[in-house]
Structures are given as structure tokens and as C-alpha cells.
Amino acid sequence: MSVPALPKWRSVLAVVAHPDDESFGLGAVLSSFIDAGARVAVLCLTHGEASTLHGVEGDLTDIRAAELRAAADALGVEEVELMDFPDGGLASMPLEELAAAVGMVATRRHVDGLLGFDLSGVTGHPDHTAATRAAMAAAERLGLPVLGWTLPFDVGQQLTEEFGAAFVGHAHAEIDLRVTVSRQRQLTAVACHPSQALPGSVLWRRLELLGDREYLRLLRSA
């Protein structure tokens, strides 16, 4: 089976809901874009302060902001924009307000395309879906393509069975890109999130099941 390459975008904006989404979810894809010469920025819409995980002492809002910036450096991301929308409440925010924030950064960086989680949210978290809907709305106005990170159906099903989480995967016919990736920088970035990357968490099993492949859907064409 042929493996379609990533689009030849020169500038990429990743739009995520929480600090660690850029590493845990999109890290290997962002690394692949960077290896291909793209300039990558990350827009994170919340500080992730509602997390129930907390592996270190201190204010979680500040901790997760510092972790995000360290992870971005590990990945080779040029710029991180961290916003103050409510963690756990993105879905209740006006879409226009979220889309305006995405559009502002995308315009300033002259991006060729946006990257986010699949519209399903992948993990079923409504914040993930809201972040991608905001990216889609901004892309509609700017005439930009959007790629959504997803899981194959069998991987999502396996994770759901093992961990009881609501992972949503897609059949292979619904997946547009199957990208061979290196995990090296992603794993370094993941290690920058000690408050979230706990031993035995679903993250490690997902990476094991995916191996050296990541899967993307074209959510919007240019």
C-alpha cells in the first residue's frame, strides 16, 4: 500500500485544546512537518487547569504552561500561543470567538494549513472537538486546508476495550494520509509533561499500537 506524504506546507498552525495535546497527540506529525522544512506554531486554547492529574507541586496553570513551552522547544516548534479559554468549557464558548482567535494567529503567521484533532475529538473530549471546530471555522474564512489527526478503528476499539475510554477511530477507507513517523522528538516532548505523562497511562499503549505510523483525515480542502 502506498503511503501518501504530508502536504508540502511551508507554515503550519496546530490548534489544540490542552497543553500536552501538541505532544501526546500531534507530536510525531509536527516533527514530520518540521523535518520536511515547515515552520510550525502551536495555538493552545486553554491552560489545562481542570486536569485531574498532578504529578508535581505548584499551581497547575503555571506548571502546564511551562511544560508546553518546554515540549514545543523539544519538538522544534517556532512559536506557542497559550490562551485563557476555559478548560472543560470550550464547547460552551461562542464558535465565532474561538475561530477569531485561531484566525488571528493563522493570518499573522501566513500559514498554508491547519492541523488539529479529528472532529470526533479522538478521545471523545468535547474540548478537542470544539478546538477543531474553531480551526475549521477559521479555515473556512481564510480558504485554508485542515488536517485532522485520527486513529484507525481497530486501534481506537482496542484502547476503548483496555482502558474504558471513549476513543473514536475511523475505517481505513475514511483515512486520507498514513504517515511513517519518527517518535524520537515526540517522546522527548512527552517527557516535558511530567504532570500528565503518568506511568501506565493510555498514552503509552496508544503509541505502542500505532508503532511508526500516524493517521490523518483531510477535514477541509484549500
Short mmCIF file of C-alpha atoms in Angstrom, two decimals:
data_model
loop_
_atom_site.label_atom_id
_atom_site.label_comp_id
_atom_site.label_asym_id
_atom_site.label_seq_id
_atom_site.Cartn_x
_atom_site.Cartn_y
_atom_site.Cartn_z
CA MET A 1 0.00 0.00 0.00
CA SER A 2 1.36 3.43 -0.90
CA VAL A 3 1.73 5.91 1.93
CA PRO A 4 0.75 9.46 0.91
CA ALA A 5 3.19 12.07 2.11
CA LEU A 6 2.28 15.09 4.19
CA PRO A 7 1.30 18.14 2.15
CA LYS A 8 4.20 20.44 1.32
CA TRP A 9 3.07 23.23 3.64
CA ARG A 10 5.73 25.81 4.42
CA SER A 11 3.95 27.11 7.51
CA VAL A 12 1.68 25.05 9.77
CA LEU A 13 -0.52 26.02 12.71
CA ALA A 14 -1.54 23.28 15.13
CA VAL A 15 -4.73 24.15 17.03
CA VAL A 16 -5.20 22.20 20.26
CA ALA A 17 -7.32 22.38 23.39
CA HIS A 18 -4.89 21.46 26.17
CA PRO A 19 -1.18 21.65 26.96
CA ASP A 20 0.15 18.17 26.07
CA ASP A 21 -2.16 17.68 23.03
CA GLU A 22 0.67 19.00 20.87
CA SER A 23 3.00 16.26 22.20
CA PHE A 24 0.79 13.33 23.17
CA GLY A 25 -1.39 13.57 20.07
CA LEU A 26 0.29 15.59 17.33
CA GLY A 27 3.97 15.34 18.31
CA ALA A 28 5.16 12.91 15.65
CA VAL A 29 3.18 14.65 12.90
CA LEU A 30 4.57 18.04 13.89
CA SER A 31 8.08 16.56 13.89
CA SER A 32 7.49 15.22 10.38
CA PHE A 33 6.39 18.63 9.14
CA ILE A 34 9.45 20.23 10.74
CA ASP A 35 11.77 17.60 9.25
CA ALA A 36 10.31 18.49 5.84
CA GLY A 37 11.26 22.14 6.36
CA ALA A 38 7.96 23.59 7.55
CA ARG A 39 7.72 26.36 10.13
CA VAL A 40 5.35 25.16 12.85
CA ALA A 41 3.43 27.08 15.50
CA VAL A 42 1.05 25.81 18.20
CA LEU A 43 -2.08 27.58 19.40
CA CYS A 44 -3.38 26.07 22.65
CA LEU A 45 -6.78 27.42 23.65
CA THR A 46 -6.68 26.61 27.40
CA HIS A 47 -4.15 26.32 30.21
CA GLY A 48 -5.39 22.81 31.05
CA GLU A 49 -6.05 23.83 34.62
CA ALA A 50 -9.02 21.46 35.02
CA SER A 51 -6.83 18.35 34.74
CA THR A 52 -7.29 15.78 37.49
CA LEU A 53 -3.66 14.69 37.09
CA HIS A 54 -0.96 16.47 39.01
CA GLY A 55 2.46 14.88 39.37
CA VAL A 56 4.33 17.87 40.79
CA GLU A 57 3.77 20.57 43.40
CA GLY A 58 2.63 24.06 42.44
CA ASP A 59 -0.11 25.84 40.52
CA LEU A 60 -1.23 23.59 37.68
CA THR A 61 -1.98 26.52 35.37
CA ASP A 62 1.61 27.75 35.57
CA ILE A 63 3.06 24.24 35.53
CA ARG A 64 1.27 23.21 32.36
CA ALA A 65 2.21 26.45 30.59
CA ALA A 66 5.88 25.82 31.36
CA GLU A 67 5.57 22.19 30.28
CA LEU A 68 4.01 23.24 26.98
CA ARG A 69 6.81 25.65 26.17
CA ALA A 70 9.49 23.09 27.04
CA ALA A 71 7.74 20.48 24.89
CA ALA A 72 7.45 22.91 21.99
CA ASP A 73 11.19 23.55 22.17
CA ALA A 74 11.82 19.80 22.16
CA LEU A 75 9.69 19.38 19.05
CA GLY A 76 11.28 22.34 17.24
CA VAL A 77 8.11 24.45 17.24
CA GLU A 78 8.81 28.10 16.46
CA GLU A 79 6.02 29.75 18.44
CA VAL A 80 3.50 28.84 21.12
CA GLU A 81 0.38 30.90 21.75
CA LEU A 82 -1.39 29.97 25.00
CA MET A 83 -4.89 31.38 25.52
CA ASP A 84 -7.21 31.61 28.52
CA PHE A 85 -10.40 29.99 27.31
CA PRO A 86 -11.96 27.72 29.96
CA ASP A 87 -10.56 24.21 30.22
CA GLY A 88 -13.52 21.85 30.14
CA GLY A 89 -15.75 24.60 28.78
CA LEU A 90 -14.60 25.18 25.20
CA ALA A 91 -17.78 23.67 23.81
CA SER A 92 -19.84 26.33 25.63
CA MET A 93 -17.83 29.21 24.14
CA PRO A 94 -19.16 31.07 21.08
CA LEU A 95 -17.63 29.46 18.00
CA GLU A 96 -17.07 32.90 16.49
CA GLU A 97 -14.87 33.90 19.42
CA LEU A 98 -12.75 30.76 19.22
CA ALA A 99 -12.47 30.99 15.43
CA ALA A 100 -11.39 34.63 15.65
CA ALA A 101 -8.52 33.63 17.95
CA VAL A 102 -7.43 30.93 15.51
CA GLY A 103 -7.77 33.21 12.51
CA MET A 104 -5.67 35.93 14.15
CA VAL A 105 -2.70 33.62 14.64
CA ALA A 106 -3.11 31.89 11.26
CA THR A 107 -3.17 35.24 9.46
CA ARG A 108 -0.18 36.63 11.34
CA ARG A 109 1.88 33.53 10.54
CA HIS A 110 0.76 33.30 6.90
CA VAL A 111 0.06 29.59 7.34
CA ASP A 112 -0.56 27.18 4.48
CA GLY A 113 -2.71 24.84 6.56
CA LEU A 114 -4.10 23.97 9.97
CA LEU A 115 -3.63 20.77 11.96
CA GLY A 116 -5.80 19.56 14.82
CA PHE A 117 -7.54 16.55 16.28
CA ASP A 118 -10.23 14.84 14.23
CA LEU A 119 -13.72 16.34 14.58
CA SER A 120 -14.63 13.30 16.68
CA GLY A 121 -12.17 14.57 19.27
CA VAL A 122 -10.33 11.20 19.10
CA THR A 123 -10.66 10.71 22.86
CA GLY A 124 -14.27 11.88 22.98
CA HIS A 125 -13.33 15.02 24.94
CA PRO A 126 -15.64 17.89 23.93
CA ASP A 127 -12.78 20.40 24.22
CA HIS A 128 -10.91 18.59 21.45
CA THR A 129 -13.93 18.75 19.16
CA ALA A 130 -14.50 22.43 19.96
CA ALA A 131 -10.88 23.31 19.18
CA THR A 132 -11.09 21.62 15.79
CA ARG A 133 -14.43 23.23 15.00
CA ALA A 134 -12.80 26.58 15.69
CA ALA A 135 -9.95 25.69 13.33
CA MET A 136 -12.46 24.64 10.67
CA ALA A 137 -14.42 27.88 11.00
CA ALA A 138 -11.26 29.97 10.74
CA ALA A 139 -10.06 27.94 7.77
CA GLU A 140 -13.38 28.48 6.00
CA ARG A 141 -12.91 32.24 6.20
CA LEU A 142 -9.25 32.12 5.20
CA GLY A 143 -9.56 29.48 2.48
CA LEU A 144 -7.13 27.10 4.20
CA PRO A 145 -6.98 23.30 4.33
CA VAL A 146 -7.32 21.43 7.63
CA LEU A 147 -5.84 18.06 8.58
CA GLY A 148 -7.31 16.10 11.48
CA TRP A 149 -5.28 13.58 13.48
CA THR A 150 -7.16 10.33 13.99
CA LEU A 151 -6.78 6.66 14.90
CA PRO A 152 -7.57 3.59 12.84
CA PHE A 153 -10.80 1.99 14.00
CA ASP A 154 -9.09 -1.12 15.35
CA VAL A 155 -6.68 0.92 17.48
CA GLY A 156 -9.49 3.04 18.90
CA GLN A 157 -11.51 -0.07 19.66
CA GLN A 158 -8.56 -1.77 21.36
CA LEU A 159 -7.89 1.25 23.58
CA THR A 160 -11.54 1.53 24.49
CA GLU A 161 -11.69 -2.13 25.48
CA GLU A 162 -8.49 -1.98 27.52
CA PHE A 163 -8.99 1.36 29.27
CA GLY A 164 -12.72 2.03 29.11
CA ALA A 165 -12.09 5.40 27.44
CA ALA A 166 -14.27 6.61 24.59
CA PHE A 167 -11.71 6.55 21.78
CA VAL A 168 -13.12 7.15 18.31
CA GLY A 169 -11.31 5.67 15.31
CA HIS A 170 -12.03 5.58 11.59
CA ALA A 171 -12.13 2.85 8.99
CA HIS A 172 -9.13 2.85 6.66
CA ALA A 173 -11.34 3.98 3.76
CA GLU A 174 -12.05 7.18 5.72
CA ILE A 175 -8.36 7.93 6.38
CA ASP A 176 -6.56 10.09 3.82
CA LEU A 177 -2.94 10.00 4.99
CA ARG A 178 -0.91 7.24 6.63
CA VAL A 179 2.39 8.83 7.55
CA THR A 180 5.54 6.99 8.59
CA VAL A 181 6.99 8.92 11.53
CA SER A 182 9.87 9.03 13.96
CA ARG A 183 8.90 9.14 17.64
CA GLN A 184 12.22 10.48 18.92
CA ARG A 185 11.33 14.14 19.35
CA GLN A 186 7.76 13.31 20.33
CA LEU A 187 8.97 11.16 23.23
CA THR A 188 11.33 13.91 24.36
CA ALA A 189 8.42 16.37 24.26
CA VAL A 190 6.15 13.97 26.15
CA ALA A 191 8.76 13.80 28.92
CA CYS A 192 8.38 17.57 29.32
CA HIS A 193 4.85 16.97 30.67
CA PRO A 194 5.52 15.17 33.99
CA SER A 195 2.20 16.37 35.45
CA GLN A 196 0.32 14.42 32.75
CA ALA A 197 2.52 11.65 31.28
CA LEU A 198 2.00 9.19 34.09
CA PRO A 199 3.29 5.59 34.00
CA GLY A 200 0.66 3.11 32.88
CA SER A 201 -1.49 5.74 31.16
CA VAL A 202 -3.28 5.11 27.89
CA LEU A 203 -0.73 7.30 26.07
CA TRP A 204 1.97 4.63 26.16
CA ARG A 205 -0.33 1.88 24.95
CA ARG A 206 -1.57 4.06 22.08
CA LEU A 207 1.98 4.77 20.92
CA GLU A 208 2.76 1.06 21.14
CA LEU A 209 -0.23 0.16 18.98
CA LEU A 210 0.50 2.87 16.40
CA GLY A 211 4.18 1.98 16.03
CA ASP A 212 5.80 4.22 13.41
CA ARG A 213 2.57 5.31 11.72
CA GLU A 214 0.21 8.24 12.24
CA TYR A 215 -3.14 8.71 10.53
CA LEU A 216 -4.77 11.89 9.25
CA ARG A 217 -8.02 12.91 7.61
CA LEU A 218 -8.42 15.86 5.26
CA LEU A 219 -11.17 17.77 7.04
CA ARG A 220 -11.15 20.69 4.62
CA SER A 221 -9.52 21.21 1.24
CA ALA A 222 -7.94 24.53 0.31
#
